[in-house]
Short mmCIF file of C-alpha atoms in Angstrom, two decimals:
data_model
loop_
_atom_site.label_atom_id
_atom_site.label_comp_id
_atom_site.label_asym_id
_atom_site.label_seq_id
_atom_site.Cartn_x
_atom_site.Cartn_y
_atom_site.Cartn_z
CA MET A 1 -14.11 -14.58 -28.88
CA PRO A 2 -15.10 -10.92 -29.34
CA SER A 3 -12.61 -8.29 -28.26
CA GLU A 4 -15.15 -6.94 -25.74
CA VAL A 5 -15.00 -10.23 -23.81
CA PHE A 6 -11.21 -10.05 -23.63
CA MET A 7 -11.53 -6.53 -22.20
CA ASP A 8 -13.99 -7.79 -19.58
CA LEU A 9 -11.60 -10.58 -18.62
CA ASP A 10 -8.71 -8.13 -18.28
CA PHE A 11 -10.85 -5.87 -16.11
CA ALA A 12 -11.95 -8.75 -13.88
CA ARG A 13 -8.52 -10.31 -13.50
CA PRO A 14 -7.24 -7.99 -10.70
CA ASP A 15 -10.40 -8.60 -8.66
CA LEU A 16 -10.08 -12.36 -9.13
CA GLU A 17 -6.41 -12.20 -8.24
CA LEU A 18 -7.21 -10.24 -5.09
CA ALA A 19 -9.96 -12.70 -4.12
CA LEU A 20 -7.58 -15.62 -4.61
CA ALA A 21 -4.91 -13.92 -2.51
CA VAL A 22 -7.40 -13.25 0.30
CA ILE A 23 -8.53 -16.89 0.28
CA VAL A 24 -4.96 -18.24 0.28
CA VAL A 25 -3.81 -15.94 3.09
CA THR A 26 -6.90 -16.87 5.11
CA LEU A 27 -6.21 -20.59 4.69
CA MET A 28 -2.55 -20.07 5.56
CA THR A 29 -3.57 -18.16 8.69
CA LEU A 30 -5.88 -20.96 9.84
CA GLY A 31 -3.24 -23.56 9.01
CA ALA A 32 -0.59 -21.61 10.91
CA TYR A 33 -2.82 -21.63 14.00
CA ARG A 34 -3.16 -25.42 13.81
CA LEU A 35 0.60 -25.80 13.42
CA GLY A 36 1.21 -23.47 16.35
CA CYS A 37 -1.06 -25.59 18.54
CA ARG A 38 1.05 -28.65 17.73
CA PHE A 39 4.46 -26.99 17.77
CA GLN A 40 6.83 -28.01 20.51
CA SER A 41 10.58 -27.49 20.44
CA ALA A 42 13.26 -29.39 22.32
CA SER A 43 12.70 -27.55 25.60
CA GLU A 44 10.26 -25.25 27.37
CA ARG A 45 12.88 -22.50 27.27
CA SER A 46 13.11 -22.81 23.49
CA ASP A 47 9.32 -22.63 23.24
CA ARG A 48 9.38 -19.40 25.19
CA TRP A 49 11.99 -17.74 22.96
CA VAL A 50 10.32 -18.93 19.77
CA PHE A 51 7.00 -17.53 20.98
CA LEU A 52 8.47 -14.17 21.99
CA GLY A 53 10.48 -13.96 18.78
CA LEU A 54 7.45 -14.60 16.59
CA VAL A 55 5.37 -12.02 18.46
CA GLY A 56 8.16 -9.48 17.99
CA ILE A 57 8.46 -10.29 14.28
CA SER A 58 4.71 -9.97 13.73
CA PHE A 59 4.61 -6.53 15.33
CA LEU A 60 7.72 -5.46 13.41
CA PHE A 61 6.13 -6.44 10.10
CA ALA A 62 2.82 -4.87 11.10
CA TRP A 63 4.41 -1.53 11.92
CA SER A 64 7.28 -1.22 9.44
CA PHE A 65 6.82 -3.45 6.41
CA PHE A 66 3.13 -4.08 5.80
CA GLY A 67 1.94 -2.47 2.58
CA ARG A 68 5.36 -1.13 1.57
CA LEU A 69 6.44 -0.95 -2.06
CA ILE A 70 9.53 -3.01 -1.31
CA TRP A 71 7.30 -6.08 -1.66
CA ALA A 72 6.30 -5.10 -5.20
CA GLU A 73 9.93 -5.40 -6.31
CA ALA A 74 9.79 -9.14 -5.63
CA ILE A 75 6.04 -9.78 -6.00
CA THR A 76 4.87 -8.14 -9.21
CA SER A 77 1.26 -9.24 -8.82
CA SER A 78 -1.37 -6.50 -8.49
CA ALA A 79 -2.40 -8.33 -5.30
CA ALA A 80 1.07 -7.89 -3.75
CA LEU A 81 -0.68 -6.17 -0.82
CA TYR A 82 -2.02 -9.61 0.17
CA TRP A 83 0.66 -11.96 -1.11
CA SER A 84 3.12 -10.09 1.13
CA ASN A 85 0.75 -10.16 4.09
CA VAL A 86 2.75 -12.45 6.39
CA THR A 87 1.68 -10.74 9.62
CA PRO A 88 -1.58 -12.71 10.16
CA VAL A 89 0.21 -16.00 9.46
CA VAL A 90 2.89 -15.30 12.07
CA LEU A 91 0.32 -14.01 14.55
CA ALA A 92 -1.86 -17.09 14.07
CA PHE A 93 1.09 -19.43 14.66
CA SER A 94 1.90 -17.47 17.83
CA ALA A 95 -1.74 -17.73 18.90
CA GLY A 96 -1.55 -21.49 18.56
CA MET A 97 1.62 -21.55 20.66
CA ALA A 98 -0.01 -19.37 23.32
CA GLY A 99 -2.14 -22.36 24.28
CA HIS A 100 0.93 -24.06 25.74
CA ALA A 101 3.39 -21.18 26.23
CA VAL A 102 5.26 -21.77 29.49
CA ASP A 103 5.33 -18.09 30.52
CA LEU A 104 1.55 -17.76 30.54
CA ARG A 105 -0.70 -18.86 33.37
CA ARG A 106 -3.04 -21.58 32.29
CA ASN A 107 -6.12 -19.42 32.92
CA PHE A 108 -4.72 -16.64 30.71
CA ARG A 109 -3.73 -18.77 27.76
CA PRO A 110 -7.15 -18.93 26.02
CA ALA A 111 -7.58 -15.16 26.34
CA VAL A 112 -4.09 -14.43 24.94
CA ALA A 113 -4.61 -16.89 22.10
CA GLY A 114 -8.01 -15.35 21.34
CA ILE A 115 -6.64 -11.80 21.26
CA MET A 116 -3.78 -12.77 18.96
CA MET A 117 -6.06 -14.72 16.65
CA THR A 118 -8.44 -11.75 16.52
CA LEU A 119 -5.54 -9.54 15.46
CA ALA A 120 -4.55 -12.08 12.82
CA VAL A 121 -8.06 -12.09 11.35
CA ALA A 122 -8.11 -8.29 11.48
CA PHE A 123 -4.92 -8.14 9.41
CA VAL A 124 -6.54 -10.40 6.82
CA ILE A 125 -9.73 -8.39 6.39
CA THR A 126 -8.63 -4.81 7.09
CA PRO A 127 -7.22 -3.91 3.62
CA ILE A 128 -10.51 -4.78 1.92
CA ALA A 129 -12.77 -3.74 4.80
CA ARG A 130 -11.27 -0.28 5.30
CA PRO A 131 -12.80 1.25 2.12
CA VAL A 132 -16.19 -0.06 3.25
CA LEU A 133 -15.87 1.08 6.86
CA PHE A 134 -14.24 4.41 6.00
CA PRO A 135 -15.45 5.33 2.50
CA LEU A 136 -14.28 8.41 0.65
CA ASP A 137 -16.83 11.22 0.56
CA TRP A 138 -16.93 12.36 -3.05
CA ASP A 139 -19.56 15.01 -2.29
CA GLN A 140 -17.34 17.16 -0.07
CA PRO A 141 -16.17 20.51 -1.54
CA ARG A 142 -12.87 20.42 -3.40
CA GLU A 143 -9.99 22.34 -1.81
CA PRO A 144 -9.25 24.93 -3.04
CA GLN A 145 -12.81 25.38 -4.26
CA TRP A 146 -11.90 27.79 -7.07
CA MET A 147 -9.72 25.25 -8.87
CA SER A 148 -11.14 23.10 -11.68
CA GLN A 149 -10.55 19.35 -11.92
CA TRP A 150 -7.51 19.87 -14.16
CA HIS A 151 -5.10 22.71 -13.51
CA ASP A 152 -2.08 23.30 -15.75
CA GLY A 153 -1.98 19.62 -16.77
CA VAL A 154 -2.32 18.32 -13.21
CA TYR A 155 -5.41 16.48 -11.96
CA ILE A 156 -6.71 18.03 -8.74
CA GLN A 157 -7.92 15.62 -6.08
CA SER A 158 -11.66 15.61 -5.35
CA ASN A 159 -11.27 14.52 -1.75
CA SER A 160 -8.81 15.45 0.98
CA ALA A 161 -7.77 11.79 1.22
CA SER A 162 -7.68 10.94 -2.52
CA CYS A 163 -4.24 12.34 -3.37
CA ALA A 164 -2.94 8.89 -4.37
CA PRO A 165 -5.57 8.05 -7.05
CA ALA A 166 -5.54 11.69 -8.22
CA ALA A 167 -1.75 11.63 -8.70
CA ALA A 168 -2.17 8.33 -10.53
CA VAL A 169 -4.65 10.00 -12.92
CA THR A 170 -1.99 12.58 -13.84
CA LEU A 171 0.67 9.90 -14.34
CA LEU A 172 -1.61 7.82 -16.55
CA ASP A 173 -2.62 10.89 -18.54
CA ARG A 174 1.05 11.58 -19.26
CA SER A 175 1.19 8.10 -20.81
CA GLY A 176 -1.89 8.75 -22.94
CA ILE A 177 -4.20 6.74 -20.68
CA LYS A 178 -7.44 8.29 -19.50
CA ALA A 179 -8.56 7.19 -16.06
CA ASP A 180 -11.28 8.06 -13.56
CA GLU A 181 -10.29 9.11 -10.05
CA GLN A 182 -13.13 7.28 -8.33
CA ASP A 183 -12.49 4.05 -10.26
CA LEU A 184 -8.81 4.28 -9.39
CA ALA A 185 -9.68 4.86 -5.73
CA LYS A 186 -11.63 1.59 -5.72
CA SER A 187 -8.74 -0.28 -7.34
CA CYS A 188 -6.29 1.31 -4.89
CA LEU A 189 -8.49 0.25 -1.94
CA SER A 190 -8.44 3.89 -0.86
CA SER A 191 -10.45 5.10 2.12
CA SER A 192 -10.88 8.29 4.11
CA LEU A 193 -7.82 7.12 6.06
CA GLY A 194 -5.67 7.26 2.93
CA THR A 195 -4.09 4.75 0.56
CA ALA A 196 -1.52 2.07 1.28
CA PRO A 197 1.56 2.23 -1.00
CA LEU A 198 0.81 -1.27 -2.28
CA GLY A 199 -2.80 -0.22 -2.78
CA LEU A 200 -1.59 2.56 -5.08
CA TYR A 201 0.55 -0.04 -6.85
CA ARG A 202 -2.53 -2.22 -7.30
CA GLY A 203 -4.55 0.61 -8.81
CA LEU A 204 -1.84 1.57 -11.27
CA SER A 205 -1.16 -2.07 -12.17
CA THR A 206 -4.85 -2.66 -12.85
CA VAL A 207 -5.19 0.22 -15.32
CA ALA A 208 -1.72 -0.15 -16.86
CA HIS A 209 -2.34 -3.83 -17.64
CA GLN A 210 -5.36 -2.91 -19.74
CA HIS A 211 -3.14 -0.69 -21.90
CA ASP A 212 -0.13 -3.03 -22.26
CA ARG A 213 1.84 -1.13 -19.65
CA LYS A 214 3.28 -2.25 -16.36
CA ALA A 215 3.61 -0.49 -13.00
CA LYS A 216 7.11 -0.79 -11.55
CA VAL A 217 8.88 0.45 -8.45
CA ALA A 218 11.27 3.31 -9.16
CA SER A 219 14.75 3.73 -7.70
CA ARG A 220 15.05 5.13 -4.21
CA ASN A 221 17.66 7.52 -5.62
CA PRO A 222 15.99 10.35 -7.60
CA SER A 223 19.28 11.00 -9.42
CA LEU A 224 18.74 7.76 -11.35
CA TRP A 225 15.18 8.42 -12.47
CA LEU A 226 16.03 10.21 -15.70
CA GLU A 227 18.86 7.82 -16.60
CA LYS A 228 16.70 4.73 -16.04
CA GLY A 229 13.62 6.11 -17.79
CA GLN A 230 11.61 6.25 -14.58
CA LEU A 231 10.01 9.65 -15.22
CA PRO A 232 7.27 10.62 -14.84
CA ASN A 233 6.36 8.76 -11.67
CA VAL A 234 4.16 9.02 -8.61
CA ALA A 235 6.22 9.61 -5.49
CA LEU A 236 5.27 9.21 -1.86
CA VAL A 237 6.25 12.27 0.15
CA ARG A 238 5.75 13.79 3.56
CA PHE A 239 6.03 17.36 4.75
CA GLY A 240 6.86 16.83 8.40
CA LEU A 241 5.41 15.31 11.51
CA THR A 242 2.55 17.77 11.89
CA GLY A 243 -0.46 18.50 9.75
CA ASP A 244 -3.67 16.81 8.69
CA ASN A 245 -2.15 14.20 6.38
CA PRO A 246 -2.24 10.57 7.55
CA GLN A 247 1.00 9.28 9.00
CA ASP A 248 2.94 6.91 6.79
CA ASN A 249 3.04 4.02 9.21
CA GLY A 250 0.54 2.47 11.56
CA PHE A 251 -1.06 -0.71 12.81
CA LEU A 252 -3.67 -3.14 11.54
CA GLY A 253 -2.67 -2.46 7.96
CA ASN A 254 -3.22 1.29 8.31
CA VAL A 255 0.02 2.06 6.51
CA THR A 256 -0.92 5.14 4.54
CA VAL A 257 1.11 7.80 2.82
CA GLY A 258 1.35 11.40 3.96
CA HIS A 259 0.90 12.69 0.42
CA VAL A 260 1.40 11.56 -3.17
CA VAL A 261 2.63 13.75 -6.01
CA THR A 262 3.43 13.17 -9.66
CA VAL A 263 7.06 13.90 -10.53
CA LEU A 264 6.76 15.22 -14.07
CA GLY A 265 10.42 15.82 -14.89
CA GLN A 266 13.45 17.94 -14.14
CA THR A 267 14.49 21.33 -15.50
CA ASP A 268 17.93 22.12 -16.92
CA GLY A 269 18.57 24.01 -13.71
CA GLY A 270 18.02 20.87 -11.64
CA ARG A 271 14.60 21.74 -10.20
CA TRP A 272 11.92 19.09 -10.14
CA LEU A 273 8.55 19.73 -11.80
CA ILE A 274 5.88 18.41 -9.45
CA GLY A 275 2.22 17.74 -10.14
CA ASP A 276 0.72 18.18 -6.69
CA PRO A 277 -2.92 17.00 -6.72
CA ALA A 278 -3.66 19.43 -3.89
CA VAL A 279 -2.47 22.65 -5.57
CA GLY A 280 -1.41 21.95 -9.18
CA LYS A 281 2.00 22.29 -10.83
CA VAL A 282 4.87 23.46 -8.64
CA SER A 283 8.64 23.10 -8.64
CA TRP A 284 10.92 21.82 -5.91
CA SER A 285 14.65 22.08 -5.51
CA ASP A 286 16.60 18.85 -5.44
CA GLU A 287 17.13 19.33 -1.71
CA GLU A 288 13.39 19.79 -1.13
CA LEU A 289 12.53 16.64 -3.05
CA ARG A 290 15.09 14.52 -1.22
CA ARG A 291 13.97 15.85 2.17
CA ARG A 292 10.32 15.05 1.45
CA PHE A 293 10.66 11.85 -0.59
CA THR A 294 9.98 8.68 1.44
CA GLY A 295 11.98 6.50 -0.93
CA GLU A 296 8.92 4.95 -2.61
CA ALA A 297 7.81 5.78 -6.16
CA ILE A 298 6.05 4.03 -9.04
CA TYR A 299 6.44 4.53 -12.79
CA LEU A 300 4.95 2.94 -15.89
CA ALA A 301 6.98 0.81 -18.29
CA ASP A 302 6.21 -1.22 -21.41
CA GLN A 303 5.28 -4.84 -20.78
#
């Protein structure tokens, strides 16, 4: 088989993997609803606590764990964003239980079940629907307008919400891999609302795989990055609770990062060299990095 065909297969694999993950999670969600309809514990009181517990768990996962890089440590697939998507399954099971939950009036049960099932379906489709519903505008002026696409070895983002794919371009370039910001944004499932951490992982995994590299989650402790060979990396950061950046948690899969930078290395004096896709190369003190770092970073390693 010609080498070009192998390249096409490698390029298509992440999309096929994502499609498979979407199908499996959808089937699991529908199956969970059927199981919830049939579920009945030893007593009505137990049913009530199981129902309330599952609702609480689904909201906890939706708010705190959906899309987080912690999943990529156990699920190395580029489609980890979906393979870790347990929220719709739990919600669907709860929706099935709502049909016979003892604490709900009989007239309210169909409505509650319908609302919960709607949320479950929304969690299934939102990650892939968000880039379509809220596309990035690549025609908007770059900020700052005077800066070229590359500035002092750092790729400058073309869109106010494309910091994640732009930072990934810089990281890949440091590994000798040329990448396109817009193509990366598609692979990252980026939108005008931002990029989910696991979406960034997907984009980097997609490109790295084509060049015999592998995207991996870096240590939460920056002191270990140099020792473990985890530099350079892309790090998720935030600059406070105010500003125009998207918040780094949310609902319906809208778990986006405040900002993404490329950590290029560390000076002998202990300062961190940062490739900020918004302004170019800057340096942060160790205290500044630790205050801003969310604990999530990705680096490239050999396969």
